[in-house]
PDB file of C-alpha atoms in Angstrom:
ATOM      1  CA  MET A   9     -34.130 -11.850  10.606  1.00 57.00           C
ATOM      2  CA  GLU A  10     -33.198 -11.559  14.253  1.00 66.00           C
ATOM      3  CA  ARG A  11     -33.188  -8.073  15.713  1.00 73.00           C
ATOM      4  CA  ARG A  12     -30.214  -6.704  17.120  1.00 77.00           C
ATOM      5  CA  ALA A  13     -29.287  -3.807  19.134  1.00 78.00           C
ATOM      6  CA  ASP A  14     -26.072  -2.020  19.062  1.00 79.00           C
ATOM      7  CA  LEU A  15     -23.427  -2.260  21.545  1.00 82.00           C
ATOM      8  CA  ARG A  16     -22.060   1.048  23.393  1.00 82.00           C
ATOM      9  CA  PRO A  17     -18.698   1.080  24.876  1.00 84.00           C
ATOM     10  CA  ARG A  18     -17.727   2.283  28.286  1.00 85.00           C
ATOM     11  CA  ARG A  19     -14.763   4.264  29.190  1.00 88.00           C
ATOM     12  CA  VAL A  20     -13.451   2.561  32.349  1.00 90.00           C
ATOM     13  CA  CYS A  21     -10.204   3.368  34.391  1.00 88.00           C
ATOM     14  CA  ALA A  22      -7.743   1.051  34.284  1.00 85.00           C
ATOM     15  CA  GLU A  23      -6.709   1.282  37.756  1.00 85.00           C
ATOM     16  CA  GLU A  24      -9.757   1.933  39.550  1.00 87.00           C
ATOM     17  CA  ASN A  25     -12.297  -0.241  37.237  1.00 89.00           C
ATOM     18  CA  VAL A  26     -14.746   2.329  37.338  1.00 90.00           C
ATOM     19  CA  GLU A  27     -16.376   4.038  34.416  1.00 91.00           C
ATOM     20  CA  VAL A  28     -15.289   7.404  33.568  1.00 90.00           C
ATOM     21  CA  PRO A  29     -17.722  10.166  32.042  1.00 91.00           C
ATOM     22  CA  TRP A  30     -17.022  12.382  28.897  1.00 87.00           C
ATOM     23  CA  ALA A  31     -16.331  15.513  30.935  1.00 87.00           C
ATOM     24  CA  GLU A  32     -12.954  13.732  32.810  1.00 87.00           C
ATOM     25  CA  VAL A  33     -11.752  12.473  29.611  1.00 88.00           C
ATOM     26  CA  VAL A  34      -8.571  14.534  28.456  1.00 89.00           C
ATOM     27  CA  LYS A  35      -6.211  13.659  25.479  1.00 91.00           C
ATOM     28  CA  GLY A  36      -2.569  13.429  26.071  1.00 90.00           C
ATOM     29  CA  TYR A  37       0.459  12.044  24.719  1.00 88.00           C
ATOM     30  CA  GLU A  38       2.321   9.042  26.122  1.00 90.00           C
ATOM     31  CA  TYR A  39       6.183   9.916  26.318  1.00 87.00           C
ATOM     32  CA  GLU A  40       7.258   6.876  28.767  1.00 89.00           C
ATOM     33  CA  LYS A  41       5.232   3.563  29.487  1.00 89.00           C
ATOM     34  CA  GLY A  42       2.263   5.186  31.851  1.00 84.00           C
ATOM     35  CA  GLN A  43       3.603   8.853  31.673  1.00 89.00           C
ATOM     36  CA  PHE A  44       1.656  11.369  29.711  1.00 89.00           C
ATOM     37  CA  VAL A  45       1.686  15.170  28.700  1.00 91.00           C
ATOM     38  CA  VAL A  46      -1.856  16.511  29.045  1.00 90.00           C
ATOM     39  CA  MET A  47      -3.014  18.123  25.814  1.00 89.00           C
ATOM     40  CA  THR A  48      -5.826  20.939  25.665  1.00 86.00           C
ATOM     41  CA  GLU A  49      -7.759  22.138  22.784  1.00 82.00           C
ATOM     42  CA  ALA A  50      -5.839  25.217  22.991  1.00 84.00           C
ATOM     43  CA  ASP A  51      -2.750  22.869  22.340  1.00 79.00           C
ATOM     44  CA  PHE A  52      -4.334  21.296  19.085  1.00 75.00           C
ATOM     45  CA  GLU A  53      -5.606  24.574  17.598  1.00 74.00           C
ATOM     46  CA  ALA A  54      -2.294  26.224  18.267  1.00 74.00           C
ATOM     47  CA  ALA A  55      -0.747  23.699  16.123  1.00 71.00           C
ATOM     48  CA  ASP A  56      -3.336  23.481  13.812  1.00 68.00           C
ATOM     49  CA  VAL A  57      -2.567  24.719  10.264  1.00 67.00           C
ATOM     50  CA  GLU A  58      -5.013  26.704   7.728  1.00 69.00           C
ATOM     51  CA  ALA A  59      -7.141  25.143   6.150  1.00 64.00           C
ATOM     52  CA  THR A  60      -7.507  25.900   2.552  1.00 68.00           C
ATOM     53  CA  GLN A  61      -9.040  24.517  -0.927  1.00 73.00           C
ATOM     54  CA  THR A  62      -5.823  24.404  -2.937  1.00 84.00           C
ATOM     55  CA  ILE A  63      -3.003  21.916  -3.639  1.00 91.00           C
ATOM     56  CA  ASP A  64       0.266  23.538  -2.890  1.00 93.00           C
ATOM     57  CA  ILE A  65       3.147  21.774  -5.364  1.00 95.00           C
ATOM     58  CA  ARG A  66       6.569  22.272  -3.627  1.00 95.00           C
ATOM     59  CA  ASP A  67       8.753  20.122  -6.594  1.00 97.00           C
ATOM     60  CA  PHE A  68       8.437  18.005  -9.307  1.00 98.00           C
ATOM     61  CA  VAL A  69      10.731  15.033  -9.127  1.00 97.00           C
ATOM     62  CA  VAL A  70      11.201  11.622 -10.701  1.00 96.00           C
ATOM     63  CA  ALA A  71       8.262   9.165 -10.357  1.00 92.00           C
ATOM     64  CA  ALA A  72      10.600   6.096  -9.929  1.00 93.00           C
ATOM     65  CA  GLU A  73      12.700   7.977  -7.184  1.00 95.00           C
ATOM     66  CA  ILE A  74       9.566   7.923  -4.819  1.00 96.00           C
ATOM     67  CA  PRO A  75       9.926   4.425  -2.835  1.00 95.00           C
ATOM     68  CA  PRO A  76       6.461   2.678  -2.700  1.00 95.00           C
ATOM     69  CA  VAL A  77       6.222   2.753   1.137  1.00 95.00           C
ATOM     70  CA  TYR A  78       5.667   6.478   1.039  1.00 97.00           C
ATOM     71  CA  PHE A  79       2.482   6.233  -1.080  1.00 97.00           C
ATOM     72  CA  GLU A  80      -0.692   5.867   1.212  1.00 96.00           C
ATOM     73  CA  GLN A  81      -4.650   6.582  -0.150  1.00 96.00           C
ATOM     74  CA  PRO A  82      -5.132   7.855  -3.995  1.00 96.00           C
ATOM     75  CA  TYR A  83      -7.841  10.639  -4.709  1.00 97.00           C
ATOM     76  CA  TYR A  84      -9.004  11.700  -8.228  1.00 97.00           C
ATOM     77  CA  LEU A  85      -8.987  15.372  -8.631  1.00 96.00           C
ATOM     78  CA  GLU A  86     -11.302  17.052 -10.622  1.00 95.00           C
ATOM     79  CA  PRO A  87     -10.962  20.448 -12.010  1.00 93.00           C
ATOM     80  CA  GLN A  88     -13.541  23.593 -11.749  1.00 90.00           C
ATOM     81  CA  LYS A  89     -14.812  24.719 -14.847  1.00 88.00           C
ATOM     82  CA  THR A  90     -12.938  27.669 -14.762  1.00 92.00           C
ATOM     83  CA  GLY A  91      -9.459  25.738 -14.379  1.00 92.00           C
ATOM     84  CA  ALA A  92     -10.151  23.051 -17.187  1.00 94.00           C
ATOM     85  CA  LYS A  93      -7.202  24.155 -19.420  1.00 96.00           C
ATOM     86  CA  ALA A  94      -4.664  24.513 -16.493  1.00 95.00           C
ATOM     87  CA  TYR A  95      -5.661  20.967 -15.479  1.00 96.00           C
ATOM     88  CA  ALA A  96      -4.900  19.757 -18.844  1.00 97.00           C
ATOM     89  CA  LEU A  97      -1.705  21.589 -19.092  1.00 97.00           C
ATOM     90  CA  LEU A  98      -0.521  20.443 -15.837  1.00 97.00           C
ATOM     91  CA  ARG A  99      -1.703  16.796 -16.587  1.00 97.00           C
ATOM     92  CA  GLU A 100       0.234  16.584 -20.116  1.00 97.00           C
ATOM     93  CA  ALA A 101       3.236  18.355 -18.646  1.00 97.00           C
ATOM     94  CA  LEU A 102       3.595  15.536 -15.918  1.00 97.00           C
ATOM     95  CA  ARG A 103       2.767  12.974 -18.584  1.00 96.00           C
ATOM     96  CA  HIS A 104       5.374  14.025 -21.136  1.00 96.00           C
ATOM     97  CA  SER A 105       8.067  14.749 -18.186  1.00 96.00           C
ATOM     98  CA  GLY A 106       7.796  11.348 -16.155  1.00 94.00           C
ATOM     99  CA  ARG A 107       7.628  13.749 -12.667  1.00 96.00           C
ATOM    100  CA  VAL A 108       5.541  13.772  -9.883  1.00 97.00           C
ATOM    101  CA  GLY A 109       4.289  17.102  -8.191  1.00 97.00           C
ATOM    102  CA  VAL A 110       5.324  16.686  -4.489  1.00 97.00           C
ATOM    103  CA  ALA A 111       2.607  18.631  -2.825  1.00 96.00           C
ATOM    104  CA  THR A 112       0.858  19.459   0.393  1.00 94.00           C
ATOM    105  CA  VAL A 113      -2.682  19.821   1.024  1.00 93.00           C
ATOM    106  CA  VAL A 114      -4.954  19.835   4.312  1.00 89.00           C
ATOM    107  CA  LEU A 115      -7.599  17.289   4.422  1.00 87.00           C
ATOM    108  CA  ARG A 116      -9.685  16.740   7.547  1.00 81.00           C
ATOM    109  CA  GLN A 117      -7.697  19.732   9.358  1.00 78.00           C
ATOM    110  CA  ARG A 118      -4.402  17.961   8.788  1.00 86.00           C
ATOM    111  CA  GLU A 119      -1.607  18.933   6.807  1.00 90.00           C
ATOM    112  CA  HIS A 120      -0.523  15.806   4.244  1.00 93.00           C
ATOM    113  CA  LEU A 121       2.424  15.276   1.967  1.00 96.00           C
ATOM    114  CA  ALA A 122       1.282  14.061  -1.476  1.00 97.00           C
ATOM    115  CA  ALA A 123       1.626  13.233  -5.048  1.00 97.00           C
ATOM    116  CA  VAL A 124       0.031  14.659  -7.951  1.00 98.00           C
ATOM    117  CA  GLN A 125       0.321  12.430 -11.146  1.00 97.00           C
ATOM    118  CA  ALA A 126      -1.165  11.743 -14.331  1.00 97.00           C
ATOM    119  CA  THR A 127      -3.161   9.101 -14.570  1.00 95.00           C
ATOM    120  CA  GLY A 128      -4.657   8.297 -17.882  1.00 94.00           C
ATOM    121  CA  ASP A 129      -7.052  11.307 -18.724  1.00 96.00           C
ATOM    122  CA  ALA A 130      -7.318  12.255 -14.823  1.00 97.00           C
ATOM    123  CA  MET A 131      -4.568  13.312 -12.574  1.00 97.00           C
ATOM    124  CA  THR A 132      -4.644  11.858  -9.390  1.00 97.00           C
ATOM    125  CA  LEU A 133      -3.441  13.061  -5.596  1.00 97.00           C
ATOM    126  CA  THR A 134      -1.925  10.408  -3.374  1.00 97.00           C
ATOM    127  CA  THR A 135      -1.511  10.921   0.099  1.00 97.00           C
ATOM    128  CA  MET A 136       1.950  10.179   1.474  1.00 97.00           C
ATOM    129  CA  ARG A 137       3.761   9.674   4.612  1.00 96.00           C
ATOM    130  CA  PHE A 138       6.092  11.932   5.787  1.00 95.00           C
ATOM    131  CA  ALA A 139      10.113  10.773   6.298  1.00 95.00           C
ATOM    132  CA  HIS A 140       9.839  10.638  10.065  1.00 94.00           C
ATOM    133  CA  GLU A 141       6.796   7.940   9.394  1.00 94.00           C
ATOM    134  CA  ILE A 142       9.155   5.598   7.563  1.00 93.00           C
ATOM    135  CA  ALA A 143      10.724   3.216   9.808  1.00 90.00           C
ATOM    136  CA  ALA A 144      14.376   2.163   8.561  1.00 87.00           C
ATOM    137  CA  PRO A 145      15.148  -1.722   8.031  1.00 87.00           C
ATOM    138  CA  ALA A 146      18.305  -1.398  10.353  1.00 84.00           C
ATOM    139  CA  GLY A 147      17.181  -3.996  12.677  1.00 83.00           C
ATOM    140  CA  LEU A 148      16.611  -6.620  10.330  1.00 87.00           C
ATOM    141  CA  ASP A 149      18.425  -9.520   9.716  1.00 87.00           C
ATOM    142  CA  LEU A 150      18.561  -9.042   5.910  1.00 84.00           C
ATOM    143  CA  PRO A 151      21.020 -11.082   3.445  1.00 81.00           C
ATOM    144  CA  ALA A 152      23.404  -9.543   1.123  1.00 80.00           C
ATOM    145  CA  ASP A 153      23.797 -11.904  -2.284  1.00 74.00           C
ATOM    146  CA  ALA A 154      23.758 -14.594   0.222  1.00 71.00           C
ATOM    147  CA  GLY A 155      26.532 -16.472  -1.807  1.00 78.00           C
ATOM    148  CA  LEU A 156      24.153 -16.701  -5.300  1.00 83.00           C
ATOM    149  CA  ASP A 157      25.657 -18.103  -8.058  1.00 84.00           C
ATOM    150  CA  ARG A 158      25.045 -17.102 -11.986  1.00 88.00           C
ATOM    151  CA  ARG A 159      22.814 -20.581 -12.581  1.00 87.00           C
ATOM    152  CA  GLU A 160      20.640 -19.663  -9.518  1.00 85.00           C
ATOM    153  CA  ILE A 161      19.994 -15.918 -10.685  1.00 88.00           C
ATOM    154  CA  ASP A 162      19.270 -17.246 -14.095  1.00 89.00           C
ATOM    155  CA  LEU A 163      16.868 -19.767 -12.982  1.00 87.00           C
ATOM    156  CA  ALA A 164      14.963 -17.023 -10.619  1.00 88.00           C
ATOM    157  CA  LEU A 165      15.102 -14.531 -14.045  1.00 90.00           C
ATOM    158  CA  GLN A 166      13.423 -17.574 -15.851  1.00 88.00           C
ATOM    159  CA  LEU A 167      10.742 -18.279 -13.684  1.00 85.00           C
ATOM    160  CA  VAL A 168       9.783 -14.432 -13.813  1.00 86.00           C
ATOM    161  CA  GLY A 169       9.775 -14.475 -17.553  1.00 88.00           C
ATOM    162  CA  THR A 170       7.543 -17.418 -17.723  1.00 84.00           C
ATOM    163  CA  LEU A 171       4.881 -15.736 -15.028  1.00 84.00           C
ATOM    164  CA  GLU A 172       5.343 -11.896 -17.139  1.00 88.00           C
ATOM    165  CA  GLY A 173       2.301 -10.944 -18.271  1.00 91.00           C
ATOM    166  CA  PRO A 174       0.367  -7.367 -18.695  1.00 93.00           C
ATOM    167  CA  TRP A 175      -1.124  -5.579 -15.669  1.00 90.00           C
ATOM    168  CA  GLN A 176      -4.581  -6.888 -15.239  1.00 93.00           C
ATOM    169  CA  PRO A 177      -6.122  -5.685 -12.052  1.00 91.00           C
ATOM    170  CA  GLU A 178      -9.537  -7.254 -12.400  1.00 94.00           C
ATOM    171  CA  LYS A 179      -8.283 -10.792 -12.381  1.00 92.00           C
ATOM    172  CA  TYR A 180      -7.342 -10.673  -8.549  1.00 91.00           C
ATOM    173  CA  ARG A 181      -9.950 -11.045  -6.385  1.00 94.00           C
ATOM    174  CA  ASP A 182     -10.483 -10.153  -3.071  1.00 94.00           C
ATOM    175  CA  ARG A 183     -11.752 -13.706  -1.856  1.00 94.00           C
ATOM    176  CA  TYR A 184     -12.387 -13.122   1.959  1.00 94.00           C
ATOM    177  CA  ARG A 185     -14.984 -10.028   0.964  1.00 95.00           C
ATOM    178  CA  ASP A 186     -16.629 -12.300  -2.064  1.00 94.00           C
ATOM    179  CA  ALA A 187     -17.036 -15.240   0.580  1.00 94.00           C
ATOM    180  CA  LEU A 188     -18.466 -12.720   3.018  1.00 93.00           C
ATOM    181  CA  GLN A 189     -20.837 -11.219   0.477  1.00 93.00           C
ATOM    182  CA  ALA A 190     -21.903 -14.328  -0.328  1.00 92.00           C
ATOM    183  CA  THR A 191     -22.734 -15.270   3.034  1.00 91.00           C
ATOM    184  CA  ILE A 192     -24.708 -12.121   3.536  1.00 91.00           C
ATOM    185  CA  GLU A 193     -26.457 -12.342   0.345  1.00 91.00           C
ATOM    186  CA  ARG A 194     -27.440 -16.342   1.358  1.00 90.00           C
ATOM    187  CA  LYS A 195     -28.472 -15.149   4.874  1.00 88.00           C
ATOM    188  CA  LEU A 196     -30.682 -12.203   3.521  1.00 88.00           C
ATOM    189  CA  GLU A 197     -32.590 -14.843   1.443  1.00 86.00           C
ATOM    190  CA  GLY A 198     -33.068 -17.248   4.634  1.00 83.00           C
ATOM    191  CA  ARG A 199     -30.662 -19.547   3.519  1.00 73.00           C
ATOM    192  CA  ALA A 200     -28.153 -21.650   5.469  1.00 68.00           C
ATOM    193  CA  ALA A 201     -24.470 -20.478   5.067  1.00 61.00           C
ATOM    194  CA  GLU A 202     -22.398 -22.599   3.280  1.00 66.00           C
ATOM    195  CA  PRO A 203     -19.042 -23.527   5.288  1.00 64.00           C
ATOM    196  CA  ALA A 204     -15.944 -23.258   3.014  1.00 61.00           C
ATOM    197  CA  GLU A 205     -13.812 -26.053   2.474  1.00 60.00           C
ATOM    198  CA  ARG A 206     -10.417 -25.618   3.576  1.00 59.00           C
ATOM    199  CA  GLY A 207      -7.412 -28.500   3.752  1.00 53.00           C
ATOM    200  CA  ARG A 208      -5.785 -27.879   6.947  1.00 55.00           C
ATOM    201  CA  ARG A 209      -2.229 -26.250   6.191  1.00 58.00           C
ATOM    202  CA  ALA A 210       0.779 -28.451   7.038  1.00 57.00           C
ATOM    203  CA  PRO A 211       3.559 -27.243   9.043  1.00 54.00           C
ATOM    204  CA  THR A 212       6.098 -25.036   7.214  1.00 51.00           C
ATOM    205  CA  LYS A 213       9.076 -26.812   6.300  1.00 51.00           C
ATOM    206  CA  VAL A 214      12.582 -25.592   5.420  1.00 47.00           C
ATOM    207  CA  VAL A 215      12.836 -25.829   1.700  1.00 48.00           C
ATOM    208  CA  ASP A 216      15.789 -25.899  -0.978  1.00 64.00           C
ATOM    209  CA  LEU A 217      14.908 -22.655  -2.900  1.00 63.00           C
ATOM    210  CA  MET A 218      16.447 -23.978  -6.153  1.00 66.00           C
ATOM    211  CA  SER A 219      14.357 -27.311  -6.090  1.00 75.00           C
ATOM    212  CA  ALA A 220      11.009 -24.988  -5.388  1.00 70.00           C
ATOM    213  CA  LEU A 221      12.044 -22.762  -8.552  1.00 71.00           C
ATOM    214  CA  GLU A 222      12.668 -25.696 -10.746  1.00 72.00           C
ATOM    215  CA  ALA A 223       9.669 -27.536  -9.763  1.00 76.00           C
ATOM    216  CA  SER A 224       7.687 -24.298 -10.181  1.00 73.00           C
ATOM    217  CA  LEU A 225       9.321 -23.802 -13.819  1.00 67.00           C
ATOM    218  CA  LYS A 226       8.279 -27.484 -14.702  1.00 72.00           C
ATOM    219  CA  ALA A 227       4.278 -26.710 -13.563  1.00 73.00           C
ATOM    220  CA  GLN A 228       3.880 -23.897 -15.576  1.00 67.00           C
ATOM    221  CA  PRO A 229       1.947 -23.903 -18.803  1.00 67.00           C
ATOM    222  CA  LYS A 230       3.733 -22.224 -21.578  1.00 60.00           C
ATOM    223  CA  ARG A 231       2.657 -19.015 -22.895  1.00 57.00           C
ATOM    224  CA  ASP A 232       3.172 -16.977 -26.227  1.00 55.00           C
ATOM    225  CA  GLY A 233       5.981 -15.376 -26.440  1.00 49.00           C
ATOM    226  CA  THR A 234       6.405 -15.387 -22.690  1.00 46.00           C
ATOM    227  CA  ARG A 235       9.094 -17.842 -22.309  1.00 44.00           C
ATOM    228  CA  ALA A 236      11.234 -16.382 -25.090  1.00 41.00           C
ATOM    229  CA  ALA A 237      11.140 -13.192 -23.540  1.00 42.00           C
ATOM    230  CA  GLY A 238      12.330 -14.753 -20.216  1.00 42.00           C
ATOM    231  CA  ARG A 239      15.047 -16.251 -22.234  1.00 42.00           C
ATOM    232  CA  ARG A 240      16.053 -13.010 -23.688  1.00 41.00           C
ATOM    233  CA  GLU A 241      16.499 -11.197 -20.015  1.00 41.00           C
ATOM    234  CA  VAL A 242      18.557 -14.197 -18.944  1.00 38.00           C
ATOM    235  CA  ALA A 243      21.005 -13.466 -22.180  1.00 38.00           C
ATOM    236  CA  ALA A 244      21.002  -9.794 -21.178  1.00 39.00           C
ATOM    237  CA  ALA A 245      21.459 -10.566 -17.732  1.00 39.00           C
ATOM    238  CA  ARG A 246      24.702 -12.379 -18.334  1.00 39.00           C
ATOM    239  CA  LYS A 247      26.055  -9.631 -20.716  1.00 41.00           C
ATOM    240  CA  THR A 248      25.510  -6.866 -17.665  1.00 41.00           C
ATOM    241  CA  PRO A 249      27.433  -6.651 -14.549  1.00 42.00           C
ATOM    242  CA  ARG A 250      25.289  -6.997 -11.291  1.00 42.00           C
ATOM    243  CA  ARG A 251      24.782  -3.526  -9.503  1.00 43.00           C
ATOM    244  CA  ARG A 252      24.693  -3.324  -6.035  1.00 43.00           C
ATOM    245  CA  ALA A 253      22.599  -0.572  -4.277  1.00 41.00           C
ATOM    246  CA  SER A 254      24.609   2.304  -2.185  1.00 39.00           C
TER     247      SER A 254
END
């Protein structure tokens, strides 16, 4: 194996192209391009929240009411020995009510919004984004119903029914991570890395979505009980008027 050394980053002034010592480095907030408000340690200490070891639940809300874009990093919660009964009681209350506890918690000197949920025999705490951190899609050119007819919707529902199945997270692999891990193992064993064969991606073309859906349906193998479920979904969809989100 080859012996290498780590690289050390240098702090260089963008205007004068000279290295800046740590003693002259400050923190700041860029309120306009190239314009900063300098922030001192006292400023951060004044804004800091009190670090606690507790999770403060503020509200209980229906889990389905929280859009997925709010969720960030999940953690498992483990009770202290004296809190096992209270832990189990809250877990079962969340499970039976279908509610999520919306809480605040201090992690790494910063207060986070979080969701407390029942997950099997455990409870999880998932950090969340605050409302001001969520960008609205107002500037996006999004279609409404785009003139969809019943046949197109039925065909799309049929494809969903054909591919329907239980959630099995282990079947989905991080191929990039697997390939890197295999390369690392080969190099540790002194073997040359095997380049992955990949075809050149064809240029993107505008396709007829209906034709693509029909071709996809024909290519899907039949699954026991799945296609019938898809048909039932289509039949139910015909009886139920479409609803638009307000």
